[in-house]
Short mmCIF file of C-alpha atoms in Angstrom, two decimals:
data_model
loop_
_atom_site.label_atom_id
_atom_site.label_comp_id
_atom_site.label_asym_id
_atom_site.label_seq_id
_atom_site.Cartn_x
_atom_site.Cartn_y
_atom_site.Cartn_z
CA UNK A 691 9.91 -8.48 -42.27
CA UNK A 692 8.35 -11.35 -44.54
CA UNK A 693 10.98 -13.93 -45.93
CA UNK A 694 9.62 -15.88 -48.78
CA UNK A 695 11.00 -19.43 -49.21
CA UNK A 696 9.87 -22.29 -51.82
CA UNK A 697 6.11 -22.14 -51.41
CA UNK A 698 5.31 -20.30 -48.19
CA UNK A 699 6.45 -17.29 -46.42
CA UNK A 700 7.26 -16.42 -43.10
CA UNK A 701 6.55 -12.77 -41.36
CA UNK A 702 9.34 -11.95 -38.43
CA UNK A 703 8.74 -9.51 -36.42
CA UNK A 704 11.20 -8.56 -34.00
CA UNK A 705 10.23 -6.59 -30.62
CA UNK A 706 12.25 -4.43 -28.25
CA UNK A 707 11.22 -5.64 -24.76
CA UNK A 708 13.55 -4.34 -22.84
CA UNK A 709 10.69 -2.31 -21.15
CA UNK A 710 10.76 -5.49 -18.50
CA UNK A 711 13.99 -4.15 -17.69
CA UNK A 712 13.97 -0.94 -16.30
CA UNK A 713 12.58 1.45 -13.94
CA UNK A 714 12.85 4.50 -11.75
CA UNK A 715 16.36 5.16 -11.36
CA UNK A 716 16.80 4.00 -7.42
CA UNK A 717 15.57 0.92 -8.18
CA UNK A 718 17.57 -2.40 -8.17
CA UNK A 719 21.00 -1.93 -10.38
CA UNK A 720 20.98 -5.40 -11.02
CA UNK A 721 17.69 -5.54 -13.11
CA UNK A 722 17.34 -2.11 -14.40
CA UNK A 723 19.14 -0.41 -17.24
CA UNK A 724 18.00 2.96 -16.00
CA UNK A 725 19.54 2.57 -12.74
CA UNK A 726 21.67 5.44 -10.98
CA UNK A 727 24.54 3.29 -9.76
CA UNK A 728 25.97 1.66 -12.98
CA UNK A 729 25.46 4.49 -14.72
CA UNK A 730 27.01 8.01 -14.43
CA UNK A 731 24.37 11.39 -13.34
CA UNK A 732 24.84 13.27 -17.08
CA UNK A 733 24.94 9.21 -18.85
CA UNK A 734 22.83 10.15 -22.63
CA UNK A 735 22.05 7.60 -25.52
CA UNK A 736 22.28 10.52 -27.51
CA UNK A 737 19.77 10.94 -30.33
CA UNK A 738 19.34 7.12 -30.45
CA UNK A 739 18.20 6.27 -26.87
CA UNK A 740 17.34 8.24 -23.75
CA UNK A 741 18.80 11.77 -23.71
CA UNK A 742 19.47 11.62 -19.69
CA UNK A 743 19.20 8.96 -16.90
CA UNK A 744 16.09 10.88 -16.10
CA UNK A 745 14.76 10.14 -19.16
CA UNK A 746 15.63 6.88 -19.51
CA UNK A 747 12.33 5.33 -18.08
CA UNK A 748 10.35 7.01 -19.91
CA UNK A 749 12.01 6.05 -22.96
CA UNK A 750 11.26 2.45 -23.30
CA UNK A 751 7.49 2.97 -21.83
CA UNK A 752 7.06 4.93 -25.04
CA UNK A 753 9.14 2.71 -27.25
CA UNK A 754 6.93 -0.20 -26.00
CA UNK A 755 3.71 1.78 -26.37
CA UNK A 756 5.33 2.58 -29.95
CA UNK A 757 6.13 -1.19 -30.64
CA UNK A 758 3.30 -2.46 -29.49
CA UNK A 759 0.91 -1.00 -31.42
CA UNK A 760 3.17 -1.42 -34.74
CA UNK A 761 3.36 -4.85 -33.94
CA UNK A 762 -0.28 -4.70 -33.58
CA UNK A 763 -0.86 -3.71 -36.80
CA UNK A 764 1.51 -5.46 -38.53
CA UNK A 765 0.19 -8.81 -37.49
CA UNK A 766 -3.30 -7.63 -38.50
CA UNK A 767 -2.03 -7.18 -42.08
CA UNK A 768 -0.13 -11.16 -41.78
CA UNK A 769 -2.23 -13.60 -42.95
CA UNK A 770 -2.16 -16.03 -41.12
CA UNK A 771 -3.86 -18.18 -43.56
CA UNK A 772 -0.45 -18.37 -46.17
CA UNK A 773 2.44 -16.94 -43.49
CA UNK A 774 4.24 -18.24 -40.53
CA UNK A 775 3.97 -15.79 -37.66
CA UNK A 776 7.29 -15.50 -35.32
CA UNK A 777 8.53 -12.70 -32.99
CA UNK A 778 12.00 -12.40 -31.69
CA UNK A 779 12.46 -10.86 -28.70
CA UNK A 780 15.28 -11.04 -25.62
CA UNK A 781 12.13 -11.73 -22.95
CA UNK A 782 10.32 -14.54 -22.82
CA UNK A 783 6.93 -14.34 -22.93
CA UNK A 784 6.33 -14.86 -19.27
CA UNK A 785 7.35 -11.13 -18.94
CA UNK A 786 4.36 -9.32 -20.28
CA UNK A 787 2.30 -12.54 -19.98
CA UNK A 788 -1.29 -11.15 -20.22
CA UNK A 789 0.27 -8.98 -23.53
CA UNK A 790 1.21 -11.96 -25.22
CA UNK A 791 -1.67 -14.49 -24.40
CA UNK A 792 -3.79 -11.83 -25.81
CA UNK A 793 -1.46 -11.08 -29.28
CA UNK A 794 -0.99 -14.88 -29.62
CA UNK A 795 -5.20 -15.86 -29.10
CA UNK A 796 -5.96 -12.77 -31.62
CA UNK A 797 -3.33 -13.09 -34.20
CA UNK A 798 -2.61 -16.49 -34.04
CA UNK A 799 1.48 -16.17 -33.43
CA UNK A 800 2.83 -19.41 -34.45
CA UNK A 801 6.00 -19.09 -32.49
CA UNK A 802 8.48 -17.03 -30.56
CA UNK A 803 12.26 -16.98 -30.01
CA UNK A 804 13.19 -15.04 -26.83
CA UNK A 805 16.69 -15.22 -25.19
CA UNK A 806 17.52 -13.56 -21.32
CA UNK A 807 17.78 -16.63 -19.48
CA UNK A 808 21.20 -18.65 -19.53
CA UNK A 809 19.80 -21.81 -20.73
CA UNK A 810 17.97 -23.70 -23.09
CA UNK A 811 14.17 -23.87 -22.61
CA UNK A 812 11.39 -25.38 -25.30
CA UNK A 813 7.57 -24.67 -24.51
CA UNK A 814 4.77 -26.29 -27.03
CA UNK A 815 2.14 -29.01 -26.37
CA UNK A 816 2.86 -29.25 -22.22
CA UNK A 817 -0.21 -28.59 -20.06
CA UNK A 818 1.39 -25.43 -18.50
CA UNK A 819 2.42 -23.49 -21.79
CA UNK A 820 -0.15 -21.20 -21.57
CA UNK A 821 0.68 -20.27 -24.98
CA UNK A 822 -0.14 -23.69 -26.41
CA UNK A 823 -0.36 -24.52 -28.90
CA UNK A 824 2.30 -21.60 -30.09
CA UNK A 825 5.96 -22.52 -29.00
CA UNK A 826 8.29 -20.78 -27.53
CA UNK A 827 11.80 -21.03 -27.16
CA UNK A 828 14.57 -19.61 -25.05
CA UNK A 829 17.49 -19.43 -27.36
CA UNK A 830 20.59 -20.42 -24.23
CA UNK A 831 23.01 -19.42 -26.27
CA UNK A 832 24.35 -16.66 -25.14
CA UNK A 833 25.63 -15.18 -21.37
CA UNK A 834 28.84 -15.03 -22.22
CA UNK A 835 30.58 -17.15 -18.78
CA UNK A 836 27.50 -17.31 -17.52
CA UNK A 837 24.94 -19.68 -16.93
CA UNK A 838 21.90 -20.87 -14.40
CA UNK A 839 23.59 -24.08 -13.25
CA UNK A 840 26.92 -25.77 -13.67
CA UNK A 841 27.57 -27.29 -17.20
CA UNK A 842 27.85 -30.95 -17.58
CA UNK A 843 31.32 -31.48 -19.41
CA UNK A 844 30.01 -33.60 -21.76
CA UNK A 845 27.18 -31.99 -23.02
CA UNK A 846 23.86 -33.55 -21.09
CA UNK A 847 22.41 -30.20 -19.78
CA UNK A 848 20.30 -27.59 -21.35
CA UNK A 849 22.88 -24.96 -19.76
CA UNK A 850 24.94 -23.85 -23.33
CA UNK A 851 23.72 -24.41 -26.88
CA UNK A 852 21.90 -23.58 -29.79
CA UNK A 853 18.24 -24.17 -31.70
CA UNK A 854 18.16 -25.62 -35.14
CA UNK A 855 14.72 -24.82 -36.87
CA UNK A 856 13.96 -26.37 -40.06
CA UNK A 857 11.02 -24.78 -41.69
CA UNK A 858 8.25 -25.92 -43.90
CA UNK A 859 4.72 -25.19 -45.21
CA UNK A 860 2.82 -27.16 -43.10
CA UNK A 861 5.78 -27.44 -40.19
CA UNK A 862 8.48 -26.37 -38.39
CA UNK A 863 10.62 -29.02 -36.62
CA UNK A 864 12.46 -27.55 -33.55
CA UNK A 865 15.41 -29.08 -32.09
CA UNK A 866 17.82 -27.91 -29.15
CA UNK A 867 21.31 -29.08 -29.37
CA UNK A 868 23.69 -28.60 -26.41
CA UNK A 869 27.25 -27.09 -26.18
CA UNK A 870 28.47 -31.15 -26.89
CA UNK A 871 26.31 -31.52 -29.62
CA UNK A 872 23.90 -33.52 -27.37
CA UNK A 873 20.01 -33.52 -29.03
CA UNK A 874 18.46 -32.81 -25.87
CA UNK A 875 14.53 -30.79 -26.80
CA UNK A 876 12.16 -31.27 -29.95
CA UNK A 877 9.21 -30.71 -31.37
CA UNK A 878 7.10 -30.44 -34.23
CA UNK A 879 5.16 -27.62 -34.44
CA UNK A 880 2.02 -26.86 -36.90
CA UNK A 881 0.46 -23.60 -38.08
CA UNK A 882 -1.69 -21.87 -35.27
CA UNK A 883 -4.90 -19.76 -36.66
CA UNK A 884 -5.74 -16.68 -34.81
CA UNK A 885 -9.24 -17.14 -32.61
CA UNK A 886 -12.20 -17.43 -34.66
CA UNK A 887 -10.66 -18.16 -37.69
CA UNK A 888 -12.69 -19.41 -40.42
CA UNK A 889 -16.11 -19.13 -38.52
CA UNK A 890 -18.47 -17.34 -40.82
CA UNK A 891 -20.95 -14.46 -39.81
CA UNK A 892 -24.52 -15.94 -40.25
CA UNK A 893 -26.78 -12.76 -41.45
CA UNK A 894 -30.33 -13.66 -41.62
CA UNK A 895 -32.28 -11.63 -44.40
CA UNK A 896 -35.81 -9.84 -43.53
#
């Protein structure tokens, strides 16, 4: 979806990648929505989702196949020239890495918000982002009672929180906040042009 605000735009796209979690039915419960312990033998999404437990793998392979290529050819249509790029997704890129290295080199993705992990996490200029220099950004916000370590009480941890992105034509500043309000991750990031961009083809005449 492309958002215009006072001189610029930004195109969102938002991607279901909840391929990364799931798998043949026996596999591990804990990390796969198609597993047969959690959910009941006759279980059905109904016409919205899988139609059986069988099924259910299946289902997201072809929804990813599906998404990827829109996603493919919606960013071919961004330009990248005028828009920001971002995707939202629940995983981080580091599931699907070699996917994403290649979408962000080709397209020139500017940045991506992901969530799944219980705590705050901001990746831009640092020597192993190896999406640099595209950010991304693990939200931390939700989990619910959960978390990946024990909360500081007053705030100094990167365990509960929230982003704040303010958004501008040339820049976007990003800023974590914890659950006390602490200012604990920022960065400034600029407009990312896909590989190539701007070099002209040289044609030599006969």
């Amino acid at each position: 979806v492309r958002v215009h605000y006072p001189g610029f735009a930004v195109d969102y796209f938002f991607v279901d990648t909840n391929v990364f979690d799931s798998g043949p039915i026996e596999a591990d419960p804990s990390h796969n929505l198609c597993n047969n312990i959690n959910n009941d033998a006759d279980a059905s999404c109904g016409a919205e989702g899988p139609a059986s437990l069988g099924d259910c793998p299946g289902w997201f392979q072809r929804l990813w196949a599906e998404q990827s290529k829109w996603l493919e050819e919606g960013l071919a249509t961004s330009d990248a020239e005028t828009n920001w790029q971002i995707v939202v997704s629940h995983f981080p890129p580091k599931w699907g890495i070699d996917f994403w290295t290649d979408m962000v080199k080709r397209h020139g993705i500017d940045m991506m918000v992901s969530g799944h992990a219980h705590n705050q996490e901001l990746h831009h200029l640092e020597a192993d982002n190896w999406l640099s220099p595209s950010a991304w950004i693990v939200s931390g916000g939700g989990g619910g009672i959960t978390s990946e370590a024990m909360p500081d009480a007053a705030g100094n941890d990167d365990q509960y929180g929230f982003f704040e992105l303010t958004l501008g034509a040339e820049e976007i500043e990003i800023l974590s906040i914890s659950h006390g309000g602490v200012h604990m991750l920022q960065s400034v990031l600029k407009r990312r042009r896909p590989e190539g961009f701007g070099e002209e083809e040289i044609v030599f005449k006969k």
